[in-house]
CSV table of C-alpha atoms in Angstrom, one decimal:
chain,number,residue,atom,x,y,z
A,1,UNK,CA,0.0,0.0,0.0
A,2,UNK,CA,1.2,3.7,-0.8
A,3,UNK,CA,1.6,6.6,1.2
A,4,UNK,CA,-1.3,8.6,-0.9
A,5,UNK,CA,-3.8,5.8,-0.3
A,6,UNK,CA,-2.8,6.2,3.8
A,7,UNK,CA,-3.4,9.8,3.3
A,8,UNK,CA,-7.0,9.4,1.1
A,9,UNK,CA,-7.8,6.9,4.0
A,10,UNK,CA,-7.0,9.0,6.8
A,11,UNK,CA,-8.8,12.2,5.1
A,12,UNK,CA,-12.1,10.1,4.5
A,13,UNK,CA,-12.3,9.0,7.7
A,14,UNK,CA,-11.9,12.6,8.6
A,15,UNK,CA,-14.3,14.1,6.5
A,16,UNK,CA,-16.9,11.1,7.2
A,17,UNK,CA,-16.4,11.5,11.2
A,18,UNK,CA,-16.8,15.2,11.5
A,19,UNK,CA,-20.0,15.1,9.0
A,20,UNK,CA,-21.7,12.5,11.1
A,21,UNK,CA,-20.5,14.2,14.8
A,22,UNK,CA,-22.1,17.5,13.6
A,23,UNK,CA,-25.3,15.6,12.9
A,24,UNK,CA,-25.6,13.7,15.5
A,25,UNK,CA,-24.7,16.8,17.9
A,26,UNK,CA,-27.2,18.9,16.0
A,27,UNK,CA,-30.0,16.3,16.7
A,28,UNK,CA,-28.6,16.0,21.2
A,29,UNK,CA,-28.8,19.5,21.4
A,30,UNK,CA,-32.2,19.9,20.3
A,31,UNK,CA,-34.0,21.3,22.8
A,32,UNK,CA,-37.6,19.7,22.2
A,33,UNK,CA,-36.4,16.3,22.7
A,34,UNK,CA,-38.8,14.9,25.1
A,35,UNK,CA,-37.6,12.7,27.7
A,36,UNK,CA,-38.2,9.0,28.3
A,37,UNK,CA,-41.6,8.1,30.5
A,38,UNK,CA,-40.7,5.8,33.7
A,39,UNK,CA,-38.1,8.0,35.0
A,40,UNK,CA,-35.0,6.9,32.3
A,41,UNK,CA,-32.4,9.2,31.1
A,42,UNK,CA,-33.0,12.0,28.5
A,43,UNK,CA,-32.7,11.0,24.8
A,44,UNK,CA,-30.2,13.9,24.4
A,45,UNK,CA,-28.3,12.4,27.1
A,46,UNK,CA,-28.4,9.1,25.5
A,47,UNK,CA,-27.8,10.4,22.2
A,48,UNK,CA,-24.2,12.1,23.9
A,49,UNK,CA,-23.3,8.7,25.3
A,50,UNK,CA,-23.5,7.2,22.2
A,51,UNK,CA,-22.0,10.0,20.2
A,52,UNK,CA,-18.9,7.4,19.8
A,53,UNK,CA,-20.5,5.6,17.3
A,54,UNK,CA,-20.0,8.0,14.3
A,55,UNK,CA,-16.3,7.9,15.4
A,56,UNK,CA,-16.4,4.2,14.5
A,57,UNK,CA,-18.6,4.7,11.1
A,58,UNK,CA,-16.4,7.3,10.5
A,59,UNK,CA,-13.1,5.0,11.0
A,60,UNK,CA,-14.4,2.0,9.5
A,61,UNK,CA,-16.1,3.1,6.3
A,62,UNK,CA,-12.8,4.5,5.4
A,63,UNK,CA,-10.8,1.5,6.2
A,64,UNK,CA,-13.2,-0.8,4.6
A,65,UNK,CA,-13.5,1.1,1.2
A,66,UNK,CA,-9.6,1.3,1.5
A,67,UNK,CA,-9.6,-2.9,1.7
A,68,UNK,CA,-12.4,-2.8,-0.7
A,69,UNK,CA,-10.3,-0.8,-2.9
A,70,UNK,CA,-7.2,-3.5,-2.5
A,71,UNK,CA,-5.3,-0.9,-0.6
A,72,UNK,CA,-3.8,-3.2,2.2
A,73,UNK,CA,-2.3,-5.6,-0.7
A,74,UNK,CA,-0.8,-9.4,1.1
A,75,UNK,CA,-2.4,-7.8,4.6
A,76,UNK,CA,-5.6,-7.5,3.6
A,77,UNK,CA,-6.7,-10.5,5.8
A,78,UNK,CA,-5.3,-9.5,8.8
A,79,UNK,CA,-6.6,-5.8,8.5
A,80,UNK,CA,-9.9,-7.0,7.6
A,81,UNK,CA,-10.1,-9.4,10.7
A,82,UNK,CA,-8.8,-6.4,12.6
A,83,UNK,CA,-11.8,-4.5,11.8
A,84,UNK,CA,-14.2,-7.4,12.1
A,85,UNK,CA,-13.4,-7.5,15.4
A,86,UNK,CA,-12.9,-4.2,16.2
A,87,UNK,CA,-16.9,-3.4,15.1
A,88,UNK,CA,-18.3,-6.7,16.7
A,89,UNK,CA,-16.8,-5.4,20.4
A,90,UNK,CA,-18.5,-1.4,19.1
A,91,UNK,CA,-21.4,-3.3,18.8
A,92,UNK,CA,-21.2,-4.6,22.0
A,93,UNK,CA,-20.1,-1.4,23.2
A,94,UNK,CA,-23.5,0.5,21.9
A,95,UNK,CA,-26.0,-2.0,23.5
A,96,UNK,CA,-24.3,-1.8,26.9
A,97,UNK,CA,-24.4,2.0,26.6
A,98,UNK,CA,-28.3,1.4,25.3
A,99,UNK,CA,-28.6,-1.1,28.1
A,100,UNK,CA,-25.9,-2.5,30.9
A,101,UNK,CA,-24.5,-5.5,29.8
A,102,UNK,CA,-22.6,-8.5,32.3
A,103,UNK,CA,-18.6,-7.7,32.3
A,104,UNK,CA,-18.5,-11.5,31.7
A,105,UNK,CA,-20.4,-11.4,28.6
A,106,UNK,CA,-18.5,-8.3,27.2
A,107,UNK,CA,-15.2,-10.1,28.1
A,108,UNK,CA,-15.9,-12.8,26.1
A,109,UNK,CA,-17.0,-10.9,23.2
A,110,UNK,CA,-13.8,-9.4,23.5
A,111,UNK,CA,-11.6,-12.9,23.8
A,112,UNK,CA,-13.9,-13.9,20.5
A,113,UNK,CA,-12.9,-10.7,19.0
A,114,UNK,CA,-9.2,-10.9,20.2
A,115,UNK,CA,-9.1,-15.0,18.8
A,116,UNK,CA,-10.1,-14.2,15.6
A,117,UNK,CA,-7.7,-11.6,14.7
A,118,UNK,CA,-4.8,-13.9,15.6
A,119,UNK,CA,-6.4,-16.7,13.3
A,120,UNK,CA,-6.7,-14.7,10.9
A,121,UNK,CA,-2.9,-13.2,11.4
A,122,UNK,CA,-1.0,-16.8,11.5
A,123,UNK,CA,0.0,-16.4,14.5
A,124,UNK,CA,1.8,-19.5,16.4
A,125,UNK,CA,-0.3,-20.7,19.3
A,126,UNK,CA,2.1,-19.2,21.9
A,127,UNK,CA,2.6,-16.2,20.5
A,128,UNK,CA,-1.6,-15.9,19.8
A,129,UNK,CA,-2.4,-16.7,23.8
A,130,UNK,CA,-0.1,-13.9,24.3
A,131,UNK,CA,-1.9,-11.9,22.1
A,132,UNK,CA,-5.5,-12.6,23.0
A,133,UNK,CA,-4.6,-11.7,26.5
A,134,UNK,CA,-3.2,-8.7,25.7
A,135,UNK,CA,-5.4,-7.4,23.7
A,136,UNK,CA,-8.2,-7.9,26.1
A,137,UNK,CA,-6.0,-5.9,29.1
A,138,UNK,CA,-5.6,-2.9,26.5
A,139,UNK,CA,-8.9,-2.9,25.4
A,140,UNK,CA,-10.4,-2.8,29.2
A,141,UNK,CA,-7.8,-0.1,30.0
A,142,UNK,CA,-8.2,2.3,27.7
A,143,UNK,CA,-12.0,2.2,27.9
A,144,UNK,CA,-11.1,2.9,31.6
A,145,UNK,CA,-9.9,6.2,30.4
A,146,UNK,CA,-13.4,7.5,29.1
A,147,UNK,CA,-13.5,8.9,32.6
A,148,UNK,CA,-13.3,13.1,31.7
A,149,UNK,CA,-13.8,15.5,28.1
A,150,UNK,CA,-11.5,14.4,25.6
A,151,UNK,CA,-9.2,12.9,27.8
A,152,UNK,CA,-9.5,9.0,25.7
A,153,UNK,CA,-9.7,10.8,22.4
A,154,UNK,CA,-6.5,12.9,23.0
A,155,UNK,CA,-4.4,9.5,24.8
A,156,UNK,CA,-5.8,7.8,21.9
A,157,UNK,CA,-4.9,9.7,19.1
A,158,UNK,CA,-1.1,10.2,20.0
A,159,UNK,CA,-0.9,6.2,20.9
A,160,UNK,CA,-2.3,5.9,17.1
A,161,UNK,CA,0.4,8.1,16.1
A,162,UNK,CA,3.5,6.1,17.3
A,163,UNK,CA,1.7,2.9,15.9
A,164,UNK,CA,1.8,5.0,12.4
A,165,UNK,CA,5.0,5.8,12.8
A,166,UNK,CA,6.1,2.4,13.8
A,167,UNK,CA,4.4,0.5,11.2
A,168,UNK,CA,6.1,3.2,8.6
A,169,UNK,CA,9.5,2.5,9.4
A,170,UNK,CA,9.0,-1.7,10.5
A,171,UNK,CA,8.3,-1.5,6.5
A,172,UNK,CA,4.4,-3.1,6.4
A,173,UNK,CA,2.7,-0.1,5.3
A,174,UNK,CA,-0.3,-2.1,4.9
A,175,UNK,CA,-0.6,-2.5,8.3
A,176,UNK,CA,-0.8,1.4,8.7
A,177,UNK,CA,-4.2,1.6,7.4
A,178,UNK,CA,-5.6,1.5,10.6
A,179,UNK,CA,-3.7,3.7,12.7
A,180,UNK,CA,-3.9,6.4,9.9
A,181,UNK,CA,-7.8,6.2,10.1
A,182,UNK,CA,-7.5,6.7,13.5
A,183,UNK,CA,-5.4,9.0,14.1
A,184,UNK,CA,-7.9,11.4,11.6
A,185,UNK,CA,-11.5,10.0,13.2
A,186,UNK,CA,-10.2,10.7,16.6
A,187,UNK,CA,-8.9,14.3,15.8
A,188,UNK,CA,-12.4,15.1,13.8
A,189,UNK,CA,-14.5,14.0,16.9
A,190,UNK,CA,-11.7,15.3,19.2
A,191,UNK,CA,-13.7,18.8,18.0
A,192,UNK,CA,-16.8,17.7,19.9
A,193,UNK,CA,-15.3,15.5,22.8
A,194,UNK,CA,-13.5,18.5,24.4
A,195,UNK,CA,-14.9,20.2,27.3
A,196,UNK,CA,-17.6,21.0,27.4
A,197,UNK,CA,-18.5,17.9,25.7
A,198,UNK,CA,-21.1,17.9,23.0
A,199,UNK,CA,-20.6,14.0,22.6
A,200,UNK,CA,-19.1,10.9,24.1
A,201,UNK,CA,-17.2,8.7,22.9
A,202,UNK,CA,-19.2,5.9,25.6
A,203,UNK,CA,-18.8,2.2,25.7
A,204,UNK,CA,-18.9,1.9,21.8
A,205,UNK,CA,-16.1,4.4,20.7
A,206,UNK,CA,-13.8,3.4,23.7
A,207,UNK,CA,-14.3,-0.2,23.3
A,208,UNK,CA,-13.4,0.0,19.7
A,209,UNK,CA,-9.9,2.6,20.3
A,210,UNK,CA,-8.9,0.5,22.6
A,211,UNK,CA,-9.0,-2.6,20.9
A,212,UNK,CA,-7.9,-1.6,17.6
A,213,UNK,CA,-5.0,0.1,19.4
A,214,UNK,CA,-4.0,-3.3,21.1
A,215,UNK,CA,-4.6,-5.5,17.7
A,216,UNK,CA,-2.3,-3.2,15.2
A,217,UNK,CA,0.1,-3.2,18.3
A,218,UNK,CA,-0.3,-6.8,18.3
A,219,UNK,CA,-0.4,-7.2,14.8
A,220,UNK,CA,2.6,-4.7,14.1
A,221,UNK,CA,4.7,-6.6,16.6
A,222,UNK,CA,4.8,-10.1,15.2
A,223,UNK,CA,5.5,-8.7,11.2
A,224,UNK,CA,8.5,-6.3,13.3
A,225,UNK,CA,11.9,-7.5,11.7
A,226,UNK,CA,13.7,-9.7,13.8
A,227,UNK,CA,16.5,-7.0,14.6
A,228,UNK,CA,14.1,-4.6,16.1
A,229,UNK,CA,13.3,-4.1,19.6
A,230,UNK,CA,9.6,-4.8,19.4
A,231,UNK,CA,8.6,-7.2,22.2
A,232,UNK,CA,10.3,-3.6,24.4
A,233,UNK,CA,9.2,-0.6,22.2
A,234,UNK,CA,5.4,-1.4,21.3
A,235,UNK,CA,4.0,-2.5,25.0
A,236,UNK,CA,5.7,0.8,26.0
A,237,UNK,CA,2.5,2.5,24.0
A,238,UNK,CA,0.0,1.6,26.3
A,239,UNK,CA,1.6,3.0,29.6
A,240,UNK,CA,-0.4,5.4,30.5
A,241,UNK,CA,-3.6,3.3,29.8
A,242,UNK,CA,-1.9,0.3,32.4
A,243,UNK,CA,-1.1,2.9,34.6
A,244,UNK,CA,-4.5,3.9,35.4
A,245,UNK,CA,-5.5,0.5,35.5
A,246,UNK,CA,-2.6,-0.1,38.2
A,247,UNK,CA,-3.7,3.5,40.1
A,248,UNK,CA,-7.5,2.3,40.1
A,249,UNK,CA,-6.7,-1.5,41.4
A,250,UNK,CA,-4.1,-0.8,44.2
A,251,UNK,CA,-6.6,2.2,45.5
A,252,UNK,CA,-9.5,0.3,45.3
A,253,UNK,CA,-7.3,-2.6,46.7
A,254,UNK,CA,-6.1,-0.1,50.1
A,255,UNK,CA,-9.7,1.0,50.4
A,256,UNK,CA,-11.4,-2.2,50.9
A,257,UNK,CA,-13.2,-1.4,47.6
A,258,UNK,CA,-14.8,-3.6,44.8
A,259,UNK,CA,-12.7,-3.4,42.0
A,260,UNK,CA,-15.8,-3.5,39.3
A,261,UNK,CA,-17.7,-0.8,40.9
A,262,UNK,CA,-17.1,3.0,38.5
A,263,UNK,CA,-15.7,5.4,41.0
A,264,UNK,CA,-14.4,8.8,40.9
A,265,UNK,CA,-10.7,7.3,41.6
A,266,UNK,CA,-8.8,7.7,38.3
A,267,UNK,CA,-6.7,9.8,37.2
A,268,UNK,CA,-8.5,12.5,35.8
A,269,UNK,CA,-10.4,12.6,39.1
A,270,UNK,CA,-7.7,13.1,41.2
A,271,UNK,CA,-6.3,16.0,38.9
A,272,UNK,CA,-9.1,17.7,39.5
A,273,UNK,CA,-9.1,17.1,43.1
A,274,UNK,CA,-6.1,19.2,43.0
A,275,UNK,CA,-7.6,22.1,40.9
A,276,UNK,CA,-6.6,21.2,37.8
A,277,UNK,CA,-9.5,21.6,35.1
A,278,UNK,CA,-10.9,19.3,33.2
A,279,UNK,CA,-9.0,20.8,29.9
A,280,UNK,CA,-5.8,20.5,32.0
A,281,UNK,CA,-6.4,17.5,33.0
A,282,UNK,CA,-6.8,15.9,29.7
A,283,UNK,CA,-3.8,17.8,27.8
A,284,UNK,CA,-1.4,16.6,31.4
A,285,UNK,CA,-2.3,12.7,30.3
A,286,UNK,CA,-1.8,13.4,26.6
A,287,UNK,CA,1.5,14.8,27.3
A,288,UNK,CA,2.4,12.2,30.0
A,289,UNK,CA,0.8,9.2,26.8
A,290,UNK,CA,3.3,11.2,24.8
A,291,UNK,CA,6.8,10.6,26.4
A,292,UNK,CA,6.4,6.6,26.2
A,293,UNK,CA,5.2,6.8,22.6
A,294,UNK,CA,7.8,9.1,21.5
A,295,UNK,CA,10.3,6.9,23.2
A,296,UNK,CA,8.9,3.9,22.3
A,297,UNK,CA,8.5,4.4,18.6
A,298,UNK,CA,12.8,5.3,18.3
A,299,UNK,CA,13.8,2.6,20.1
A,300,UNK,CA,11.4,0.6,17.5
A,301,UNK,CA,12.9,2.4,14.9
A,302,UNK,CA,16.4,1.7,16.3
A,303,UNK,CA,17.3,5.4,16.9
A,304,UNK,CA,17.8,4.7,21.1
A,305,UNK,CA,18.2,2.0,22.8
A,306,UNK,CA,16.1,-0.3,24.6
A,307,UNK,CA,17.3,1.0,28.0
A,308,UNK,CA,15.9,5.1,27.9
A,309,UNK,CA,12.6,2.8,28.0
A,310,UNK,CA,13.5,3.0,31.8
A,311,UNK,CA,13.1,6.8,32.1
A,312,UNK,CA,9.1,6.9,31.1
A,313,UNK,CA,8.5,3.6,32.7
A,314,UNK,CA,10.0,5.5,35.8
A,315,UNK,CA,8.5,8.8,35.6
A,316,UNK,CA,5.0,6.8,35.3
A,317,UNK,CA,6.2,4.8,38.3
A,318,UNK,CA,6.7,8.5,39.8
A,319,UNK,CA,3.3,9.6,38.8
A,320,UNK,CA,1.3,6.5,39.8
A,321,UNK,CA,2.8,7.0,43.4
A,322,UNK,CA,2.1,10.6,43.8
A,323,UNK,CA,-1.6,10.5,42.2
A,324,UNK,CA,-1.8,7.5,45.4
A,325,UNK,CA,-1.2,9.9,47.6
A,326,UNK,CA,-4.4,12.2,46.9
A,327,UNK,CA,-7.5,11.1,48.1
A,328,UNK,CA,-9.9,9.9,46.2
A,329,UNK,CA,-12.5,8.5,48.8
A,330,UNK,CA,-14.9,10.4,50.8
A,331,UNK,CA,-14.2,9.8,54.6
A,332,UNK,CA,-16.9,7.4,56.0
A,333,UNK,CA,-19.4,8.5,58.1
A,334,UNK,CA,-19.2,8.1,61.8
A,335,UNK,CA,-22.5,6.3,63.4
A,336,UNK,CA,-24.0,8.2,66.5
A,337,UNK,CA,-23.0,6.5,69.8
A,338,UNK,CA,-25.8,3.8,70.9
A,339,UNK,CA,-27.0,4.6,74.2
A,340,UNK,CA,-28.3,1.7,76.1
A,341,UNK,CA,-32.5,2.5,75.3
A,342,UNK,CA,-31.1,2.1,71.5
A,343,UNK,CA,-29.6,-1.5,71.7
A,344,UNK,CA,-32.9,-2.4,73.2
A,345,UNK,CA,-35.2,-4.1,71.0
A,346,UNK,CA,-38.6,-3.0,69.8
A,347,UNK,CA,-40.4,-5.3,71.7
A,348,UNK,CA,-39.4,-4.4,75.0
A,349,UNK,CA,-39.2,-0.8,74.5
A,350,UNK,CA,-43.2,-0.5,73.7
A,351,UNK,CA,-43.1,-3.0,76.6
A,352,UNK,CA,-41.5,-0.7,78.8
A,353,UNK,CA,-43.7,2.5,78.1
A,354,UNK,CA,-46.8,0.6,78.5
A,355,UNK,CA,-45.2,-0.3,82.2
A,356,UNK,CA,-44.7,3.3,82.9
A,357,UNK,CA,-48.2,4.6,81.5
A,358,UNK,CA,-50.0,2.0,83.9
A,359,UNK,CA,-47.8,3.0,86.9
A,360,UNK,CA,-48.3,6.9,86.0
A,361,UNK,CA,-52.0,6.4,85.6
A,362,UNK,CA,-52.7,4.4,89.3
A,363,UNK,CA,-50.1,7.2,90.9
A,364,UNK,CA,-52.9,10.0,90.0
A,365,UNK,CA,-55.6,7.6,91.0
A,366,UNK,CA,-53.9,7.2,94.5
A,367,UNK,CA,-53.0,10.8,94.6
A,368,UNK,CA,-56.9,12.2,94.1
A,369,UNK,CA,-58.6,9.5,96.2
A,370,UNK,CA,-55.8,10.5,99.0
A,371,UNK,CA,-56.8,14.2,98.3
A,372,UNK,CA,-60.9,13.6,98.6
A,373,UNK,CA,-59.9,11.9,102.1
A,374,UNK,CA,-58.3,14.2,103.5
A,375,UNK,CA,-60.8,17.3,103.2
A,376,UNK,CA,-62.1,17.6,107.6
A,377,UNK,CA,-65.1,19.1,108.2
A,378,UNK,CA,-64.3,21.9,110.2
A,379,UNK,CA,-65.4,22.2,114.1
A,380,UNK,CA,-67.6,25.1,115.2
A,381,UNK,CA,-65.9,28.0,116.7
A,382,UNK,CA,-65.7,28.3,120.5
A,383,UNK,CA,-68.1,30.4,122.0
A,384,UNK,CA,-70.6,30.3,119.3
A,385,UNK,CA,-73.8,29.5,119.0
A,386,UNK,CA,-73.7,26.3,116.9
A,387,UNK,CA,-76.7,25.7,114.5
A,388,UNK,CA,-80.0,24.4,115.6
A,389,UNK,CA,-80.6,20.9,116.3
A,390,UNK,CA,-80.7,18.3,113.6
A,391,UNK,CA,-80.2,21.4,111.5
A,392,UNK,CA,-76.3,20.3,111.6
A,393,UNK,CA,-76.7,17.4,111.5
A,394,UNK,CA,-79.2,17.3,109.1
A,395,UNK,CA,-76.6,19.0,106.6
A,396,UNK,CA,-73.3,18.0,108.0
A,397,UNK,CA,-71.6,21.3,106.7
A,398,UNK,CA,-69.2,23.1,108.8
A,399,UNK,CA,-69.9,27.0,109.5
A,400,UNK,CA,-67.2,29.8,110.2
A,401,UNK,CA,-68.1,32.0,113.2
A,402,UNK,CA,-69.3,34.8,110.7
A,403,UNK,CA,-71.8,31.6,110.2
A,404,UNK,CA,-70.7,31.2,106.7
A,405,UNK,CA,-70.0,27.5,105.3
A,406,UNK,CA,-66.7,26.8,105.1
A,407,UNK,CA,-64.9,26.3,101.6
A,408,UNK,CA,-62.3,23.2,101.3
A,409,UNK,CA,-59.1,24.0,99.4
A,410,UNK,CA,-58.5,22.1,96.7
A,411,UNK,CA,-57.4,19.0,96.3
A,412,UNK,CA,-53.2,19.3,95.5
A,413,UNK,CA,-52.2,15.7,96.1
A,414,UNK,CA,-50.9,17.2,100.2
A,415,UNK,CA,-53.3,15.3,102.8
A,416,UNK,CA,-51.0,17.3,105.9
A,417,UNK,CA,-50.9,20.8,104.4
A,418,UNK,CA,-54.7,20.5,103.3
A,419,UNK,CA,-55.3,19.5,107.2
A,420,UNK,CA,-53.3,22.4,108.5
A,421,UNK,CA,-54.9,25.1,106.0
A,422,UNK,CA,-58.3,23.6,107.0
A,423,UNK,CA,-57.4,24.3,110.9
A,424,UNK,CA,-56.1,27.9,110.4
A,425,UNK,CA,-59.2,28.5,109.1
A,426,UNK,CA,-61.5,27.0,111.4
């Protein structure tokens, strides 16, 4: 394959990408668009998260009218398997952003994917297991970097680059095809994926970087001549992808955490913790993707040697330790003290309130009936005439010396101090 047909292929993929991106961010930002009964997300919302999916129309209608065309010459097998699997995991990708999908079941679409691209590359069965696995770990991880605005598109698009550049010079041109298409799709959505974000690239378009990003790594790695440094310089691509892979695991590991569950732990996340924006944030990963590609892709092309591999590897090693460092978690909440009425069951605390009604209720019925008993009738003054005969008696009411009836205080729950007032007046 030529250079001009890399360059038609990258510029249709262009062209194709930012056409349908514009659409589709035309039709999210619509403001009339109703959103879904039963309390679901918003079809613009939905229409964001699978804005990645005219990235990967974009990409693969270029490549495949290039392998149409009989661009990719003996490769054409390999590049076409490449992009078979590539769209079956997007598919995957734009149901589970649709609808969440099992990890298992997207992992082995991904192992299916993975095995038939080293079928269809003649690889040796040792060399294909080592493949199939690593294609599946690059895949996951860079669709772990989907995590802030442009910050996958920008990683992805300068790991595409040094796979260009390394294909160029390991003399397979053909293999190139991808990584030029790419390297153009990714920039033309780039447009709409930086912050704020218009669209996403979701499950579908990360899913499908990531793994076509591990295959031509994979696939550029076995057709490397034998003098190269490949099996050093290619895995070197990926290192900021594993590292946030390694920074999410070993937090999540520290904190007790389940390693499956999305959390705001990577390393966009803790950028911004530390005020960095979300612009900042994705141009500092871009930069940091960008030492271990550079690096990577002379040693590959034999301009520095295998050891100045160290000095990224190292600075990431740096990185990975100091982003450990800034937390991530919220602290937990502290549970108010129980008390010993709290680690008492329901049953005995109704049980216990019903005890203390009763014994409140009998108190004021002892406390009234002692009160009514202990109202005298008063004694007639001495010296006075008492009442007339069986007048008194008739009544039984006890008369001042004025000859007026007495009045009784009332009743206050005091038998001696209701005696006493009682006597005073008398």
């Amino acid at each position: 394959m030529n250079v001009l047909g890399i360059i038609a292929s990258g510029v249709a993929a262009l062209f194709i990408t930012v056409a349908l991106a514009k659409s589709a961010r035309r039709v999210a930002l619509r403001p009339r668009i109703p959103d879904e009964p039963g309390g679901r997300a918003p079809r613009a919302e939905v229409l964001r998260r699978t804005g990645g999916a005219t990235a990967v129309l974009g990409i693969g209608t270029a490549t495949g009218a290039a392998l149409w065309l009989g661009a990719a010459d003996d490769a054409a097998g390999s590049v076409g398997g490449l992009l078979a699997g590539a769209g079956a995991v997007a598919a995957l990708g734009l149901v589970h952003d649709l609808k969440p999908l099992w990890a298992a079941l997207r992992l082995a679409v991904q192992t299916a994917a993975a095995v038939l691209v080293v079928c269809l590359a003649g690889l040796s069965p040792a060399a294909g297991v080592l493949a199939v696995v690593w294609i599946v770990l690059v895949t996951n991880a860079f669709a772990l970097l989907d995590h802030a605005d442009g910050l996958l598109t920008a990683v992805g698009l300068v790991t595409a680059a040094g796979l260009l550049a390394c294909a160029f010079v390991g003399g397979d041109p053909a293999l190139a095809l991808l990584p030029a298409t790419l390297v153009a799709g990714l920039a033309g959505f780039l447009l709409h994926n930086w912050h704020p974000a218009r669209l996403r690239l979701g499950a579908c378009g990360a899913q499908f970087t990531g793994f076509a990003l591990a295959a031509s790594g994979a696939l550029i790695q076995a057709a490397a001549p034998s003098g190269r440094a490949a099996w050093a310089a290619l895995p070197a691509l990926a290192t900021v992808a594993l590292a946030d892979s390694a920074l999410v695991l070993i937090s999540r590991r520290r904190a007790a955490r389940s390693p499956l569950r999305d959390m705001d732990d990577h390393i966009a996340h803790r950028l911004r913790r530390v005020r960095v924006t979300v612009s900042g944030a994705a141009v500092l990963t871009a930069l940091w993707a960008g030492a271990p590609v550079a690096t990577g892709a002379l040693v590959y092309a034999e301009l520095l040697h295998p050891a100045f591999l160290l000095l990224p590897l190292a600075g990431t090693a740096a990185a990975v330790y100091a982003l450990l460092r800034i937390p991530a978690y919220a602290p937990p909440r502290t549970a108010p003290p129980r008390t010993g009425s709290s680690r008492t069951s329901p049953s005995r605390t109704a049980t216990s309130r019903a005890t203390q009604d009763r014994t409140i209720t009998a108190r004021r019925r002892a406390e009234a009936a002692d009160a009514g008993a202990a109202i005298p009738a008063a004694a007639p003054a001495t010296g006075v005439k008492g009442s007339a005969p069986g007048r008194g008696a008739s009544t039984g009411t006890a008369r001042t010396a004025a000859g007026h009836p007495t009045v009784p205080p009332p009743p206050n729950g005091r038998p001696a101090e209701a005696a006493t007032a009682a006597a005073e007046r008398g």
